[in-house]
mmCIF file of C-alpha atoms in Angstrom:
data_model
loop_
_atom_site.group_PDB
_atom_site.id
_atom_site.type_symbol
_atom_site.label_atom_id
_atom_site.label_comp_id
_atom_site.label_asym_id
_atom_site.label_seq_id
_atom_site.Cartn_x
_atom_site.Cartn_y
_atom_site.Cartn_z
ATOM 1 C CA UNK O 178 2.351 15.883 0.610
ATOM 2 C CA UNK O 179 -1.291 15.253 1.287
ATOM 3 C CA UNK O 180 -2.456 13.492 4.258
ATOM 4 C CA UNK O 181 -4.707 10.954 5.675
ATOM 5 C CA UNK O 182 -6.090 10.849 8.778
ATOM 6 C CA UNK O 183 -6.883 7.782 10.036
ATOM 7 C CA UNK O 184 -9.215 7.057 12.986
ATOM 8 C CA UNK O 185 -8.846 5.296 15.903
ATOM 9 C CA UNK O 186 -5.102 4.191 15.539
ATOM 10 C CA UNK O 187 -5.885 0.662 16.701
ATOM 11 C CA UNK O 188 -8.913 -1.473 17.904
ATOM 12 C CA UNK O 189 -9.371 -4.376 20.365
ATOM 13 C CA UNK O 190 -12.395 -6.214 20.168
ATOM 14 C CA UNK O 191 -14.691 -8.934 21.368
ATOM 15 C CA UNK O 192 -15.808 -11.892 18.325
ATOM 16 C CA UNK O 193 -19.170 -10.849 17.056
ATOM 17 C CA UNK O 194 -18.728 -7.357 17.487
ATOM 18 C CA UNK O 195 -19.196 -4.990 14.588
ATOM 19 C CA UNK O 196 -16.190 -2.198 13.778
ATOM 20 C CA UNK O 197 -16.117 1.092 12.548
ATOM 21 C CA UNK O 198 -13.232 3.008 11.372
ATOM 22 C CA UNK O 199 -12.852 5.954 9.414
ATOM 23 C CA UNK O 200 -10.565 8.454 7.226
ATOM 24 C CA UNK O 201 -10.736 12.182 6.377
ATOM 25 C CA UNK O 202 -8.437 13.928 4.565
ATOM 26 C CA UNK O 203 -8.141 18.363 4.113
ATOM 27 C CA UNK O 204 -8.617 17.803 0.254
ATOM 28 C CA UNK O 205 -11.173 16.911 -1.952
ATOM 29 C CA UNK O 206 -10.922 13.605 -3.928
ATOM 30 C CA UNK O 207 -12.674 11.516 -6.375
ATOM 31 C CA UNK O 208 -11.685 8.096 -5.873
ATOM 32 C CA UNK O 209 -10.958 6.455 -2.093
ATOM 33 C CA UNK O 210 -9.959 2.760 -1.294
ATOM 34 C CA UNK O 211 -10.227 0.465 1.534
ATOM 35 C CA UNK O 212 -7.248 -2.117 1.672
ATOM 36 C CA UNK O 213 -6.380 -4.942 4.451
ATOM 37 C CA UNK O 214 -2.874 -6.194 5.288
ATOM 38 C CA UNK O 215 -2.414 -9.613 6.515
ATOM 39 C CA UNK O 216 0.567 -9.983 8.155
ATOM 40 C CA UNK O 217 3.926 -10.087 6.508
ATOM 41 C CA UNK O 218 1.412 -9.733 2.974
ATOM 42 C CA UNK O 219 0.979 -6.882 0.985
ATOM 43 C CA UNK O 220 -2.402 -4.663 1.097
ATOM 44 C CA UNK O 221 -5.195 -6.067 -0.681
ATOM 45 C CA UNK O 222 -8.410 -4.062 -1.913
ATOM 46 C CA UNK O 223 -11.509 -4.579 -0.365
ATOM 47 C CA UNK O 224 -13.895 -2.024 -1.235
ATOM 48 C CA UNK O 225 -13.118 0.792 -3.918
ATOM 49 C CA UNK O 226 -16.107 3.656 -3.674
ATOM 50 C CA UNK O 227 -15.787 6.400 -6.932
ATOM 51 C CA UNK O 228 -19.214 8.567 -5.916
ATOM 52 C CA UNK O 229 -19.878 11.132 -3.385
ATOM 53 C CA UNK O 230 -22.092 9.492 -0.533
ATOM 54 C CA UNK O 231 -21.819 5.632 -2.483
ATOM 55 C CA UNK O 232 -22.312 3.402 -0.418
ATOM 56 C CA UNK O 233 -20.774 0.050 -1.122
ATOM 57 C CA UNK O 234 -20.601 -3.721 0.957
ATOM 58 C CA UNK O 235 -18.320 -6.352 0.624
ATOM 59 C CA UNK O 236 -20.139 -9.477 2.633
ATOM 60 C CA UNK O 237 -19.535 -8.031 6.031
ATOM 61 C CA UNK O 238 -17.695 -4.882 4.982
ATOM 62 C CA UNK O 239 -19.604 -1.592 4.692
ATOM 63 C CA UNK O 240 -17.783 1.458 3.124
ATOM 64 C CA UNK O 241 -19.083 4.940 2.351
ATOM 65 C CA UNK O 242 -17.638 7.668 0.305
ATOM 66 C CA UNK O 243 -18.743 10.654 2.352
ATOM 67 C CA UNK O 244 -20.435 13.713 0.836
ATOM 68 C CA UNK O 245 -17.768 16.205 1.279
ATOM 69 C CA UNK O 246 -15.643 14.122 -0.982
ATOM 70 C CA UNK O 247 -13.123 14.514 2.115
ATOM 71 C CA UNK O 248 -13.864 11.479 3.982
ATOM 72 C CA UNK O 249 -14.818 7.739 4.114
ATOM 73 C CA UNK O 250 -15.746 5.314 6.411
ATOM 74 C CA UNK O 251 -15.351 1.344 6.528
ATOM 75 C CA UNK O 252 -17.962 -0.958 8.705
ATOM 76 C CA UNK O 253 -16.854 -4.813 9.545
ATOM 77 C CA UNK O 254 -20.341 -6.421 10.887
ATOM 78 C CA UNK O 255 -20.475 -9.467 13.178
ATOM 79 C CA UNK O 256 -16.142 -9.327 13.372
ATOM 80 C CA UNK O 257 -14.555 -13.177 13.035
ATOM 81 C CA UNK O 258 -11.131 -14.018 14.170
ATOM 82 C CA UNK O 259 -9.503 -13.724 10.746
ATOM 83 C CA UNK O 260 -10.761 -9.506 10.346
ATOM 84 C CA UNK O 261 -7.291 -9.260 12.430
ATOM 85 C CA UNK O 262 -4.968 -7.325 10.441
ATOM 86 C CA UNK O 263 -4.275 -3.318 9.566
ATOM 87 C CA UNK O 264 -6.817 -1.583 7.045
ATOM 88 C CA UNK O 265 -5.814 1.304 5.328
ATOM 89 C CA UNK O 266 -7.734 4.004 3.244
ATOM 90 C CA UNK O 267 -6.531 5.524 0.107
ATOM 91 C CA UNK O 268 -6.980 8.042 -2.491
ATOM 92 C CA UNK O 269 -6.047 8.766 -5.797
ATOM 93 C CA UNK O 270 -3.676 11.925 -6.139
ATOM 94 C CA UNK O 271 -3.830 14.295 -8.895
ATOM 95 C CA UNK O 272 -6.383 12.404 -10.910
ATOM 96 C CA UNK O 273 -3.509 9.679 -11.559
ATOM 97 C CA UNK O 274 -2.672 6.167 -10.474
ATOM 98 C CA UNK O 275 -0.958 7.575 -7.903
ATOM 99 C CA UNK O 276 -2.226 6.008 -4.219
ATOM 100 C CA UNK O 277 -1.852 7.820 -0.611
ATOM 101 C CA UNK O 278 -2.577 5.982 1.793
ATOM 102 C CA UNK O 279 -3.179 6.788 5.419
ATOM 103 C CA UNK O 280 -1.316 5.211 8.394
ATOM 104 C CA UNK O 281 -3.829 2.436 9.042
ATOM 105 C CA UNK O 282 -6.420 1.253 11.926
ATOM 106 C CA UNK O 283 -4.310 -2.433 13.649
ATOM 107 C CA UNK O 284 -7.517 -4.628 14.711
ATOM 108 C CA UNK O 285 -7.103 -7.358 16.925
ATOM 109 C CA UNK O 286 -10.352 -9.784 17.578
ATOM 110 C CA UNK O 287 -10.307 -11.505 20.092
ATOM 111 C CA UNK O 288 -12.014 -15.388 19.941
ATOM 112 C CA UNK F 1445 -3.654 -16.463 -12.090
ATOM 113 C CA UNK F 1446 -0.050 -16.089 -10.256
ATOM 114 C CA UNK F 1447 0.021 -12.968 -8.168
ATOM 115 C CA UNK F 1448 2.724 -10.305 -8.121
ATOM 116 C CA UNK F 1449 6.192 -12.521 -7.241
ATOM 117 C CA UNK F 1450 9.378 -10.273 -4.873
ATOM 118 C CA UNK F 1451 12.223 -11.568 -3.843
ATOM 119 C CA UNK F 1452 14.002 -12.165 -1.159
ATOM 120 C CA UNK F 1453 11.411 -12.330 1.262
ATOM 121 C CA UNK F 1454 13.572 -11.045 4.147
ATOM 122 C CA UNK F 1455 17.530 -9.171 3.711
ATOM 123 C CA UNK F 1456 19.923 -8.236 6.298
ATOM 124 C CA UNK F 1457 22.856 -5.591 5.910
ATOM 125 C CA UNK F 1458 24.720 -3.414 7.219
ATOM 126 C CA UNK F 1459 24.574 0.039 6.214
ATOM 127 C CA UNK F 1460 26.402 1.806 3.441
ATOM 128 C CA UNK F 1461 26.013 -1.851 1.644
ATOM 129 C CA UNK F 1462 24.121 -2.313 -1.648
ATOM 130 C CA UNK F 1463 21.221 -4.150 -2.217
ATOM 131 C CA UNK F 1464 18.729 -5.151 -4.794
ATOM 132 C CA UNK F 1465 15.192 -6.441 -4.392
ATOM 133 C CA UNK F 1466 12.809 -8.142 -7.911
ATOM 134 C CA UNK F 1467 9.735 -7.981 -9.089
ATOM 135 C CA UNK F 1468 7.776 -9.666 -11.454
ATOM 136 C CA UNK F 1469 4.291 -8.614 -12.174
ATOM 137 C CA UNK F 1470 0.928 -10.196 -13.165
ATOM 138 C CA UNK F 1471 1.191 -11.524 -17.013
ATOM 139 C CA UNK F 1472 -0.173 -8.631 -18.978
ATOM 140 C CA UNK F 1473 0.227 -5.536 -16.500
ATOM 141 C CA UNK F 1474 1.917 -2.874 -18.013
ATOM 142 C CA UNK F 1475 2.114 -0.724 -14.909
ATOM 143 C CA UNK F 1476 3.895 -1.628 -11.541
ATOM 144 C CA UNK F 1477 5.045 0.355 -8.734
ATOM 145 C CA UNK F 1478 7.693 0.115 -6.200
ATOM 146 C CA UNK F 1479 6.133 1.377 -2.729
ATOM 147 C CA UNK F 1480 8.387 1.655 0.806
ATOM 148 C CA UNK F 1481 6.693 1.141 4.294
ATOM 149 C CA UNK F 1482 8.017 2.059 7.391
ATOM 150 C CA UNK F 1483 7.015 -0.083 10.016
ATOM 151 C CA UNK F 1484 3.801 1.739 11.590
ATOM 152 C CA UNK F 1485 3.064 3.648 7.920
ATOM 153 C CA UNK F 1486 0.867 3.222 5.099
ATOM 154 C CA UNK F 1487 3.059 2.122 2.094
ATOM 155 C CA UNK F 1488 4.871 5.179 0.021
ATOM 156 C CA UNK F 1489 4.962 4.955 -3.851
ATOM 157 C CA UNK F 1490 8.509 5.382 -4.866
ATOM 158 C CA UNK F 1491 8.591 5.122 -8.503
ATOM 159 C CA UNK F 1492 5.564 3.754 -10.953
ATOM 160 C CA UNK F 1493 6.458 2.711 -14.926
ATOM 161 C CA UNK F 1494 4.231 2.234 -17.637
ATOM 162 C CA UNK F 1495 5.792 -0.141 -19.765
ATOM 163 C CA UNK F 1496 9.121 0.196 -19.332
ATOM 164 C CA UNK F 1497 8.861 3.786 -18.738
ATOM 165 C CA UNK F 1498 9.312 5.902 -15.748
ATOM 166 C CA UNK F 1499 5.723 7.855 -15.252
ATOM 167 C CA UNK F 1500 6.293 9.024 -11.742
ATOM 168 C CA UNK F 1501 9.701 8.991 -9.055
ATOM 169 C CA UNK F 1502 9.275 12.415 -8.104
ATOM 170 C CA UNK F 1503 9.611 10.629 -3.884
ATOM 171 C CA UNK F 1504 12.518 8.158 -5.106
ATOM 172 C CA UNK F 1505 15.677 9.145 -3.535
ATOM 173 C CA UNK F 1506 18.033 9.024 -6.526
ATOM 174 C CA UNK F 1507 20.745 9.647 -4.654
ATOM 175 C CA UNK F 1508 20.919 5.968 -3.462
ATOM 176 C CA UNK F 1509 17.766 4.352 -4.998
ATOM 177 C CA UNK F 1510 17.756 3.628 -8.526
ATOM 178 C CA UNK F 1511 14.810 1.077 -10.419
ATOM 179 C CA UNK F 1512 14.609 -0.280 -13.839
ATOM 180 C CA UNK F 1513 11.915 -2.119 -16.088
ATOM 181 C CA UNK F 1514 13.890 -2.945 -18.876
ATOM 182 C CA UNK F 1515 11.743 -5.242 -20.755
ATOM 183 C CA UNK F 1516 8.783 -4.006 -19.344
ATOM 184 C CA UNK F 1517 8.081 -7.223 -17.411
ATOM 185 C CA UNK F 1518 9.944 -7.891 -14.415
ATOM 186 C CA UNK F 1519 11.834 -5.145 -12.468
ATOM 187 C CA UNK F 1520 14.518 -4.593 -9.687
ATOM 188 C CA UNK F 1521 14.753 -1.656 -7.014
ATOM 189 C CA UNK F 1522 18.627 -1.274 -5.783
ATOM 190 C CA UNK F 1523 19.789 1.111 -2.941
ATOM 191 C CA UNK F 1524 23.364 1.632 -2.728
ATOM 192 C CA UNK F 1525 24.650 2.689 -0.060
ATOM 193 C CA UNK F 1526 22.204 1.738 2.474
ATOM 194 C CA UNK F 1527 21.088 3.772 5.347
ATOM 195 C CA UNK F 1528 19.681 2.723 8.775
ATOM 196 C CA UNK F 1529 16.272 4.504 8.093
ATOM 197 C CA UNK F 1530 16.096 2.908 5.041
ATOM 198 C CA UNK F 1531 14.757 -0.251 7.101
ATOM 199 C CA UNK F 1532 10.881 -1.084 5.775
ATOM 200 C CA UNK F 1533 9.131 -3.220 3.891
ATOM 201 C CA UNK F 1534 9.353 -2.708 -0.036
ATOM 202 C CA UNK F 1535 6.357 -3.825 -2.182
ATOM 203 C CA UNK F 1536 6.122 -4.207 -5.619
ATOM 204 C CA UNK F 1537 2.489 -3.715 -6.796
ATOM 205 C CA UNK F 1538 1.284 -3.896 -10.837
ATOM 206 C CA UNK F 1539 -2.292 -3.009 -12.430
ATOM 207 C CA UNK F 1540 -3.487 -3.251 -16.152
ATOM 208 C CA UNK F 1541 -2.835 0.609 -16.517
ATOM 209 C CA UNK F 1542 -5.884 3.777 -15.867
ATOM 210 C CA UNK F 1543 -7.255 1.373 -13.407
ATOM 211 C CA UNK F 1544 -7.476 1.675 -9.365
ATOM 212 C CA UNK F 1545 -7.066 -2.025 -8.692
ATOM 213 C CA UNK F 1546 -3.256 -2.348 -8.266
ATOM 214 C CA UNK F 1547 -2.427 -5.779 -7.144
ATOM 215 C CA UNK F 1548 0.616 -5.963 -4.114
ATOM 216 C CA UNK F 1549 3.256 -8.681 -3.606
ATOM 217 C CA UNK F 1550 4.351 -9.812 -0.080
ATOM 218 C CA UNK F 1551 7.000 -7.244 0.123
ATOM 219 C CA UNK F 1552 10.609 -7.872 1.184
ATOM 220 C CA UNK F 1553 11.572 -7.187 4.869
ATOM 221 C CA UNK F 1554 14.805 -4.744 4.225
ATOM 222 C CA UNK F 1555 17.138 -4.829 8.098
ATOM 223 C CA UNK F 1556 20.159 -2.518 7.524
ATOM 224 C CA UNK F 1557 22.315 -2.616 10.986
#
């Protein structure tokens, strides 16, 4: 099945600092997600991009749909104490409602 | 608006028992998904129905995993028997239908010893 690849695996980082994470992928798709899981939660969406090289913010979060249509990146600015948690991209497969998502960047802030 | 309802939150068993998780979506969403993740994984869609329809299970394991929608509302995922690596967290997630938002429960922590 297709794959995500998810970059870096996990983050450690100082209050205040901004984040950057990212996600490409060997295919081409039309749709990619950005969710956050709290623990013991399930995912929730944060930013949803559906346009090659969109760029999209949520407050603090920053995500772009890259021009390839391969990959996608998500910015946290000015990281708070409650950013901990694991953020996962996702795609669309096969033009359905079907979601892949990747294997998730773990950040820890610390105060 | 009440969000997407699972329970139990947490189940223990042994392997080669059964066991059945629920789900009850949003009011109004006539699609909702059954997803598995394995601790360290993105979550895995299992089976997604439309109504009370089954749209996609083409990465269910219908040897032991079986789902139903009956009414269209609420739903249950069973396993039977259980298997040590089927240990993960199993979310239910529901979304109006041809729309990208899909809305996830808390999951249910599945142990099988």
């Amino acid at each position: 099945g297709q794959q995500l690849n998810q970059s870096p695996q996990s983050m450690f980082i100082q209050e205040g600092e901004d984040v950057s994470m990212n996600c490409t992928s060997s295919s081409i798709f039309n749709t990619w997600l950005w969710y956050k899981q709290d623990p013991g939660e399930g995912p929730v969406l944060l930013i949803a991009l559906y346009k090659a090289g969109e760029l999209t913010s949520n407050g603090r979060l920053t995500a772009q749909f890259g021009i390839t249509r391969k990959d996608s990146f998500l910015n946290i600015s000015a990281s708070i104490p409650s950013d901990v948690g694991i953020y996962f991209c996702a795609v669309n497969q096969g033009g359905s409602e079907k979601l892949v998502f990747g294997k998730g960047t773990k950040l820890t802030v610390n105060p | 608006e009440a969000g997407v309802a699972q329970s139990p939150r947490y189940k223990i068993i042994e392997k080669r028992q059964s066991v059945a998780f629920w789900c009850n979506p949003i009011s109004g969403h006539a699609t909702l998904y059954w997803y598995q993740q394995i601790l360290g994984q993105g979550p895995k869609l299992l089976i997604q129905f439309q109504n009370n329809g089954v749209v996609d299970d083409s990465q269910l394991p219908k040897d032991r995993f079986s789902a139903e929608r009956l009414k269209g509302v609420d739903s249950t995922l069973k396993i039977q028997p259980a298997k040590l690596e089927d240990s993960a967290v199993y979310l239910c997630a529901s979304s109006f239908g041809g729309s990208d938002t899909q809305y996830f429960g808390p999951g249910t922590r599945l142990t099988v010893l």
